[in-house]
Amino acid sequence: MKTTVWAASNRLLERWIIVILPLVLFAGFQAAGYLEPYVEAVPYLFMYLTFVSSINVSKEQFTELRSKPWALLVLLLLVHGITPWLSYSALSVLYGHQQDLMLGALLAMVLPIGVTSIVWVTMSRGSTGIAIGMVALDTLLSPLLLPLTLWLMLGTFVSVDAAGLIWGVVKLVVLPCLAGMTAGVWLRRGNRQTVRQCLALSSKLTLYVIVLLNAAAMASALSDVAGEVLKLILTVGGLMVMGYLLCWAAMRAMKLGRGAEIALTYTGGVRNYTAGIVIAQLYFTPHAAIPVMIAMLLQHPAALIVHLLFSRSKRSELSSAPSSSTTA
């Protein structure tokens, strides 16, 4: 009975995240005065979230990824090269005189791939093994790629503490990821399904607490840029759409098959925005965290649209298959 309750509660929080997340965000803004003393707990909560999210990663899931080395290299180039540079070009024009907002929007485009992509790949019937392997690999590479990209693009305009940022990514992302992968080995050895379901539920609750506290930390900064919010939504949303389109077009051109195409499109489009908010708060300014928070709110509606498009293309393929065979 308990197992059913944990699993059902986790599915409920996952299914309604598009509704719950804005409500939690609004509550954080409204209760900022009461919540600010607890903001210091956010980095530790995020490390726990990363730990739990990495439990399902195993070395076997890298096998399918290794079978597509060119797709892997192309995706890394798109995620950490082409998309950030195109984003930087657009942001230089739109926010050239607002460095904090420019930094935050660019940070949203250079973050490591988000674990949430695995959920959407599963829902769209893509290759989950490729998605999990790609998320884990990109997470392990993030201490090098994230600071390097920011420094190359903004080093002459914004003070980027590369050494501090590297250690921050290692501490917040890589070490908890490795610990989670190790714990996953132990959990898979026996019948510990209840433990895994409890951890999955706790990770969802932790995510909402992180959003709540970060909203409280950004409340005063948001009031300073209230007139820029609509422009930020359109800008960040446009950059996210560009990222999806570039990855989908590249994977489509490589003719990898539907499962791999779905997996690599989502892993190219979904970023670890929770990590971005924490990094922005720790190493930059609350204003820099605002575009990342907007990206977090937009990621699920954007992923849902991609899911519907993949579902529609699947139905089109199925409906055209009989007619083409009849014609033959």
Coordinates of C-alpha atoms in Angstrom, one line a residue:
M1 CA 0.0 0.0 0.0
K2 CA 2.8 2.4 0.9
T3 CA 4.6 1.8 -2.3
T4 CA 1.4 2.7 -4.2
V5 CA 1.0 5.9 -2.2
W6 CA 4.6 7.0 -2.8
A7 CA 4.4 6.3 -6.6
A8 CA 1.0 7.9 -7.0
S9 CA 2.1 11.0 -5.1
N10 CA 5.2 11.3 -7.2
R11 CA 3.2 10.9 -10.5
L12 CA 0.7 13.6 -9.3
L13 CA 3.5 16.1 -8.6
E14 CA 5.1 15.3 -11.9
R15 CA 1.9 15.5 -14.0
W16 CA 0.8 18.8 -12.6
I17 CA 4.2 20.5 -12.5
I18 CA 3.1 23.1 -15.1
V19 CA 0.4 24.3 -12.7
I20 CA 2.3 23.8 -9.4
L21 CA 5.5 25.5 -10.3
P22 CA 4.0 29.0 -11.1
L23 CA 1.9 28.7 -7.8
V24 CA 5.0 27.9 -5.8
L25 CA 6.9 30.8 -7.5
F26 CA 4.1 33.2 -6.7
A27 CA 4.0 32.0 -3.0
G28 CA 7.8 32.6 -2.8
F29 CA 7.5 36.2 -4.1
Q30 CA 4.6 36.9 -1.6
A31 CA 6.3 35.4 1.4
A32 CA 9.8 36.7 0.7
G33 CA 10.2 38.3 4.1
Y34 CA 9.5 35.1 5.9
L35 CA 11.5 32.8 3.7
E36 CA 14.7 34.8 3.2
P37 CA 16.5 33.4 6.3
Y38 CA 16.2 29.9 4.8
V39 CA 17.7 30.8 1.4
E40 CA 21.1 29.6 2.5
A41 CA 19.8 26.1 2.5
V42 CA 19.3 26.1 -1.3
P43 CA 22.7 24.8 -2.4
Y44 CA 22.4 21.8 0.0
L45 CA 18.9 21.1 -1.2
F46 CA 20.1 21.2 -4.8
M47 CA 23.0 18.8 -4.1
Y48 CA 20.4 16.4 -2.6
L49 CA 18.2 16.8 -5.7
T50 CA 21.1 16.0 -8.0
F51 CA 22.0 13.0 -5.9
V52 CA 18.5 11.5 -6.1
S53 CA 18.2 12.3 -9.8
S54 CA 21.4 10.3 -10.6
I55 CA 20.4 7.1 -8.8
N56 CA 18.9 5.6 -12.0
V57 CA 22.1 6.1 -14.1
S58 CA 24.1 3.0 -14.7
K59 CA 27.1 2.2 -16.9
E60 CA 25.0 0.0 -19.2
Q61 CA 23.1 3.1 -20.3
F62 CA 26.2 4.5 -21.9
T63 CA 26.4 1.5 -24.4
E64 CA 23.7 2.9 -26.8
L65 CA 25.3 6.3 -26.6
R66 CA 28.7 4.9 -27.6
S67 CA 27.1 3.4 -30.7
K68 CA 26.4 6.9 -32.0
P69 CA 29.6 8.9 -31.5
W70 CA 29.0 11.4 -34.3
A71 CA 25.6 12.2 -33.0
L72 CA 27.1 12.7 -29.5
L73 CA 29.7 15.1 -30.9
V74 CA 27.2 17.1 -33.0
L75 CA 24.9 17.4 -30.0
L76 CA 27.7 18.6 -27.7
L77 CA 28.7 21.1 -30.4
L78 CA 25.2 22.4 -30.7
V79 CA 24.5 22.6 -26.9
H80 CA 27.8 24.2 -25.9
G81 CA 29.0 25.9 -29.1
I82 CA 26.5 26.9 -31.8
T83 CA 23.4 27.6 -29.6
P84 CA 25.3 29.7 -27.0
W85 CA 27.1 31.7 -29.7
L86 CA 23.9 32.5 -31.5
S87 CA 22.3 33.4 -28.2
Y88 CA 25.2 35.6 -27.3
S89 CA 24.8 37.4 -30.7
A90 CA 21.1 38.1 -30.1
L91 CA 21.5 39.1 -26.5
S92 CA 24.3 41.5 -27.3
V93 CA 21.8 43.5 -29.4
L94 CA 18.9 43.1 -27.0
Y95 CA 20.6 43.5 -23.6
G96 CA 24.0 45.1 -24.4
H97 CA 23.6 47.7 -21.6
Q98 CA 22.0 45.4 -19.1
Q99 CA 24.8 43.0 -18.3
D100 CA 23.1 41.1 -15.4
L101 CA 20.1 40.2 -17.6
M102 CA 22.3 39.4 -20.5
L103 CA 24.5 37.1 -18.3
G104 CA 21.4 35.4 -16.9
A105 CA 19.8 34.7 -20.3
L106 CA 23.1 33.4 -21.6
L107 CA 23.6 31.3 -18.5
A108 CA 20.3 29.6 -19.3
M109 CA 21.6 28.6 -22.7
V110 CA 25.0 27.2 -21.6
L111 CA 23.8 25.1 -18.6
P112 CA 24.3 21.3 -18.6
I113 CA 21.5 19.1 -20.0
G114 CA 18.6 18.8 -17.5
V115 CA 17.4 15.5 -15.9
T116 CA 13.8 16.6 -16.8
S117 CA 14.7 15.7 -20.4
I118 CA 14.6 12.0 -19.5
V119 CA 10.9 12.3 -18.3
W120 CA 9.9 13.9 -21.6
V121 CA 11.9 11.3 -23.7
T122 CA 10.1 8.5 -21.8
M123 CA 6.7 10.2 -22.4
S124 CA 7.4 10.6 -26.1
R125 CA 8.6 7.0 -26.4
G126 CA 12.2 7.9 -27.3
S127 CA 15.4 6.1 -26.4
T128 CA 15.7 6.5 -22.6
G129 CA 19.1 4.9 -22.5
I130 CA 20.5 7.5 -24.8
A131 CA 18.9 10.3 -22.8
I132 CA 20.2 9.1 -19.5
G133 CA 23.7 8.5 -20.9
M134 CA 23.7 12.0 -22.4
V135 CA 22.6 13.7 -19.3
A136 CA 25.2 11.9 -17.2
L137 CA 28.0 12.6 -19.6
D138 CA 27.1 16.3 -20.0
T139 CA 26.9 16.7 -16.2
L140 CA 30.4 15.3 -15.8
L141 CA 31.7 17.6 -18.5
S142 CA 30.0 20.7 -17.0
P143 CA 32.8 21.9 -14.7
L144 CA 34.9 22.4 -17.8
L145 CA 32.3 23.5 -20.4
L146 CA 30.1 25.9 -18.5
P147 CA 32.9 28.2 -17.0
L148 CA 34.9 28.1 -20.3
T149 CA 31.9 29.1 -22.4
L150 CA 31.0 32.0 -20.1
W151 CA 34.6 33.2 -19.9
L152 CA 35.1 33.1 -23.7
M153 CA 31.9 35.1 -24.3
L154 CA 31.7 37.5 -21.4
G155 CA 35.2 37.5 -19.9
T156 CA 35.9 41.0 -21.3
F157 CA 32.5 42.4 -20.1
V158 CA 31.7 40.6 -16.9
S159 CA 33.9 39.4 -14.1
V160 CA 33.8 35.6 -14.3
D161 CA 35.4 33.8 -11.4
A162 CA 36.3 30.7 -13.5
A163 CA 38.1 28.9 -10.7
G164 CA 35.2 29.4 -8.2
L165 CA 32.6 28.5 -10.8
I166 CA 34.5 25.3 -11.7
W167 CA 34.5 24.3 -8.0
G168 CA 30.9 25.3 -7.6
V169 CA 29.8 23.1 -10.5
V170 CA 31.9 20.2 -9.2
K171 CA 30.4 20.6 -5.7
L172 CA 26.8 21.2 -6.7
V173 CA 26.5 18.9 -9.7
V174 CA 29.3 16.4 -10.3
L175 CA 30.0 15.1 -6.8
P176 CA 26.3 14.5 -6.0
C177 CA 25.9 12.9 -9.4
L178 CA 28.7 10.4 -8.8
A179 CA 27.4 9.7 -5.3
G180 CA 23.9 9.1 -6.7
M181 CA 25.3 6.7 -9.4
T182 CA 27.1 4.8 -6.6
A183 CA 24.0 4.6 -4.4
G184 CA 22.0 3.4 -7.4
V185 CA 24.2 0.3 -7.7
W186 CA 23.3 -0.6 -4.1
L187 CA 19.6 0.1 -4.6
R188 CA 19.5 -2.2 -7.7
R189 CA 21.0 -5.1 -5.9
G190 CA 17.9 -5.9 -3.9
N191 CA 14.2 -5.4 -3.8
R192 CA 14.3 -1.7 -2.6
Q193 CA 11.5 -0.4 -4.8
T194 CA 9.9 1.4 -1.9
V195 CA 13.1 3.3 -1.0
R196 CA 13.5 4.4 -4.6
Q197 CA 9.9 5.6 -4.8
C198 CA 10.3 7.5 -1.6
L199 CA 13.5 9.2 -2.9
A200 CA 11.7 10.1 -6.2
L201 CA 8.9 11.7 -4.3
S202 CA 11.3 13.6 -2.0
S203 CA 13.2 14.9 -5.1
K204 CA 10.0 16.5 -6.4
L205 CA 9.2 18.1 -3.1
T206 CA 12.8 19.3 -2.9
L207 CA 12.5 20.9 -6.3
Y208 CA 9.4 22.9 -5.2
V209 CA 11.2 24.0 -2.0
I210 CA 14.2 25.2 -4.1
V211 CA 11.9 27.2 -6.4
L212 CA 10.0 28.7 -3.4
L213 CA 13.3 29.9 -1.7
N214 CA 14.8 31.2 -4.9
A215 CA 11.7 33.1 -5.6
A216 CA 12.0 34.7 -2.2
A217 CA 15.6 35.6 -2.9
M218 CA 14.8 37.2 -6.2
A219 CA 11.6 39.1 -5.1
S220 CA 13.3 42.5 -4.7
A221 CA 15.4 42.1 -7.9
L222 CA 12.3 41.2 -9.9
S223 CA 10.6 44.5 -8.9
D224 CA 13.6 46.4 -10.3
V225 CA 13.1 44.9 -13.8
A226 CA 9.3 44.6 -13.8
G227 CA 9.1 46.5 -17.1
E228 CA 11.5 44.0 -18.7
V229 CA 9.6 40.8 -17.8
L230 CA 7.6 40.4 -21.1
K231 CA 10.7 41.1 -23.2
L232 CA 12.6 38.5 -21.2
I233 CA 9.9 35.9 -21.6
L234 CA 9.9 36.5 -25.4
T235 CA 13.7 36.5 -25.6
V236 CA 14.3 33.5 -23.4
G237 CA 11.4 31.6 -25.0
G238 CA 12.7 32.4 -28.5
L239 CA 16.2 31.1 -27.6
M240 CA 14.8 27.9 -26.2
V241 CA 12.8 27.3 -29.4
M242 CA 15.9 27.9 -31.4
G243 CA 17.8 25.3 -29.4
Y244 CA 15.1 22.7 -29.9
L245 CA 14.9 23.4 -33.7
L246 CA 18.7 23.3 -34.2
C247 CA 19.0 19.9 -32.4
W248 CA 16.0 18.4 -34.1
A249 CA 17.1 19.5 -37.5
A250 CA 20.6 18.1 -37.0
M251 CA 19.4 14.8 -35.6
R252 CA 16.8 14.5 -38.4
A253 CA 19.5 15.1 -41.0
M254 CA 21.7 12.4 -39.5
K255 CA 18.8 9.8 -39.9
L256 CA 19.4 8.2 -36.5
G257 CA 15.9 6.7 -36.1
R258 CA 12.9 8.0 -34.3
G259 CA 14.0 6.9 -30.7
A260 CA 17.4 8.5 -30.9
E261 CA 16.0 11.6 -32.7
I262 CA 13.5 12.2 -29.8
A263 CA 16.1 11.5 -27.1
L264 CA 18.7 13.9 -28.6
T265 CA 16.2 16.6 -29.4
Y266 CA 15.0 16.8 -25.8
T267 CA 18.6 16.5 -24.4
G268 CA 19.5 19.4 -26.7
G269 CA 16.6 21.5 -25.6
V270 CA 16.2 21.0 -21.9
R271 CA 18.8 22.4 -19.5
N272 CA 19.4 22.1 -15.8
Y273 CA 17.7 25.4 -14.9
T274 CA 17.6 24.6 -11.2
A275 CA 21.4 24.5 -11.2
G276 CA 21.5 27.7 -13.2
I277 CA 19.4 29.6 -10.6
V278 CA 21.6 28.3 -7.7
I279 CA 24.8 29.2 -9.7
A280 CA 23.5 32.7 -10.5
Q281 CA 22.6 33.4 -6.9
L282 CA 26.0 32.1 -5.6
Y283 CA 28.4 33.5 -8.2
F284 CA 26.6 36.5 -9.8
T285 CA 23.5 38.6 -8.8
P286 CA 19.8 38.0 -8.1
H287 CA 19.1 39.9 -11.3
A288 CA 21.1 37.3 -13.3
A289 CA 18.9 34.6 -11.9
I290 CA 15.6 36.1 -13.2
P291 CA 16.1 34.9 -16.9
V292 CA 17.0 31.4 -15.7
M293 CA 13.8 31.3 -13.5
I294 CA 11.8 32.4 -16.6
A295 CA 13.4 29.5 -18.5
M296 CA 12.5 27.1 -15.8
L297 CA 8.9 28.2 -16.0
L298 CA 8.9 27.9 -19.8
Q299 CA 10.7 24.6 -20.1
H300 CA 7.6 22.4 -19.4
P301 CA 5.2 24.1 -21.8
A302 CA 7.9 24.1 -24.4
A303 CA 8.6 20.4 -23.8
L304 CA 4.9 19.7 -24.0
I305 CA 4.6 21.3 -27.4
V306 CA 7.6 19.3 -28.6
H307 CA 5.9 16.1 -27.3
L308 CA 2.7 17.0 -29.1
L309 CA 4.6 17.6 -32.3
F310 CA 6.4 14.2 -32.0
S311 CA 3.0 12.5 -31.3
R312 CA 1.5 14.2 -34.4
S313 CA 4.4 13.1 -36.6
K314 CA 4.0 9.6 -35.4
R315 CA 0.3 9.5 -36.2
S316 CA 1.1 11.0 -39.7
E317 CA 3.6 8.2 -40.3
L318 CA 1.2 5.5 -39.2
S319 CA -1.7 6.9 -41.3
S320 CA 0.6 7.2 -44.4
A321 CA 2.0 3.7 -44.1
P322 CA -1.1 1.8 -45.3
S323 CA -1.7 4.2 -48.2
S324 CA 1.8 4.0 -49.4
S325 CA 1.8 0.2 -49.3
T326 CA -1.6 0.1 -51.2
T327 CA -0.2 2.4 -53.8
A328 CA 2.8 0.1 -54.3

